[in-house]
């Protein structure tokens, strides 16, 4: 393993590369990264870096977002098949149909969308800033794509009407309300923290609803010792590492995002060796999608 890490670090400096990793990545991939974060933090990091190459350890839409924000850099996704099923639940054509059904309404696109869908949208959001972004839009009714769970949560926090598309995250929807009730019964002192991609019945049981990095901040600041974490289980790596005195319970036996786990240390090395798999996007898509992402970053 050390040999592999040494080779990655050597090639990283030869190529002037930076490694960005999402909080759901395998522990060893998170540990080799220069920066680990949630979708919003990763977008900001990709916009700011002065490296020549970004190796993105996450899923396809995240690497595309990095390319949109840094079009002159080489952005590599170590496994080209690491996609997001939720992002695939709406195409640009389906979004155009959705807009035709609701003429004149602004579109808020969750960052978990393809570049083409972002290019058809007015503004992006992540789970960390969705309420703020919906509040910032100059309309009392907004369309929200592709997720239906995040906008249900957002609608409970704003007076605006949010019309959702019908997508969902299969990983978060696998965390069942019964799982959380059982975990609460077994650990009665534990605080429940849920990601807003969870279903509303799970969210109703939560003491806090946060993005992945929001959960890290919440746990660090909390005087509590025990937490039931309702999100993809990869987050437990950072939670445990950064809070050795606290205890974390994973409520579900199946809350794994198989796409996030497609990135391995070997693939990170091969990616740097072969400069693969490069994200390429048409210039006009980059330009239109960029406006929606930069609009979000500016709020
Ligand atoms: P955040 O890390 O932005 O909370 O997103 C979760 C997620 O599902 C990313 O695909
Ligand atoms: Fe997509 Fe869900 Fe996996 Fe995130 S956890 S990448 S939303 S499938």
XYZ file of N, CA, C and O and ligand atoms in Angstrom, residues 22-24 37-40 59 61-62 110 112 126-127 172 195 197 211-213 260, ligand 1:
94
model
N -14.434 13.158 -2.584
C -15.694 13.366 -1.862
C -15.670 12.580 -0.549
O -14.975 11.565 -0.433
N -16.474 13.060 0.405
C -16.540 12.437 1.738
C -17.016 10.979 1.728
O -16.943 10.316 2.746
N -17.563 10.480 0.611
C -18.018 9.086 0.543
C -16.977 8.147 -0.046
O -17.235 6.949 -0.197
N -14.109 16.779 0.792
C -15.204 17.661 1.195
C -16.542 17.254 0.634
O -16.688 16.209 -0.004
N -17.545 18.122 0.875
C -18.876 17.902 0.294
C -18.911 18.543 -1.097
O -17.913 19.126 -1.555
N -20.043 18.439 -1.777
C -20.105 18.907 -3.169
C -19.780 20.398 -3.289
O -19.100 20.812 -4.225
N -20.273 21.198 -2.353
C -20.045 22.645 -2.430
C -18.560 22.960 -2.210
O -17.953 23.723 -2.968
N -17.883 11.105 -8.313
C -18.647 10.588 -9.455
C -18.625 11.601 -10.607
O -18.179 12.734 -10.449
N -20.585 13.603 -12.375
C -21.064 14.998 -12.400
C -20.124 15.914 -11.618
O -20.009 17.103 -11.914
N -19.447 15.358 -10.604
C -18.531 16.189 -9.795
C -17.296 16.562 -10.615
O -16.816 17.697 -10.560
N -30.058 20.708 -8.716
C -29.132 20.120 -7.743
C -27.833 19.878 -8.512
O -27.862 19.526 -9.696
N -26.034 17.533 -8.508
C -26.046 16.138 -8.997
C -26.833 16.064 -10.310
O -27.901 15.450 -10.398
N -26.405 22.848 -3.845
C -25.982 21.566 -3.263
C -26.848 21.362 -2.022
O -27.648 22.241 -1.659
N -26.620 20.232 -1.346
C -27.417 19.999 -0.143
C -27.047 21.002 0.952
O -27.835 21.250 1.861
N -29.573 6.759 -0.412
C -30.245 7.373 0.751
C -31.651 6.820 0.944
O -32.123 6.719 2.077
N -29.030 13.216 6.124
C -28.769 13.967 4.891
C -30.119 14.285 4.247
O -31.027 13.432 4.267
N -31.076 14.101 1.327
C -31.487 13.171 0.260
C -32.294 12.004 0.837
O -32.825 11.179 0.090
N -25.672 18.592 5.039
C -24.840 18.009 3.978
C -23.747 17.174 4.655
O -23.623 17.201 5.894
N -22.926 16.474 3.877
C -21.914 15.623 4.516
C -20.915 16.447 5.352
O -20.639 16.106 6.498
N -20.436 17.570 4.798
C -19.497 18.373 5.590
C -20.220 19.118 6.708
O -19.633 19.394 7.765
N -19.505 5.522 -5.887
C -18.445 6.210 -5.139
C -17.298 5.241 -4.839
O -16.140 5.630 -4.795
P -22.927 16.384 -0.198
O -21.568 15.850 0.116
O -22.841 17.673 -0.947
O -23.762 16.470 1.044
O -23.643 15.400 -1.232
C -24.008 14.127 -1.033
C -24.100 13.332 -2.256
O -24.902 12.470 -2.377
C -23.151 13.559 -3.309
O -23.471 12.764 -4.349
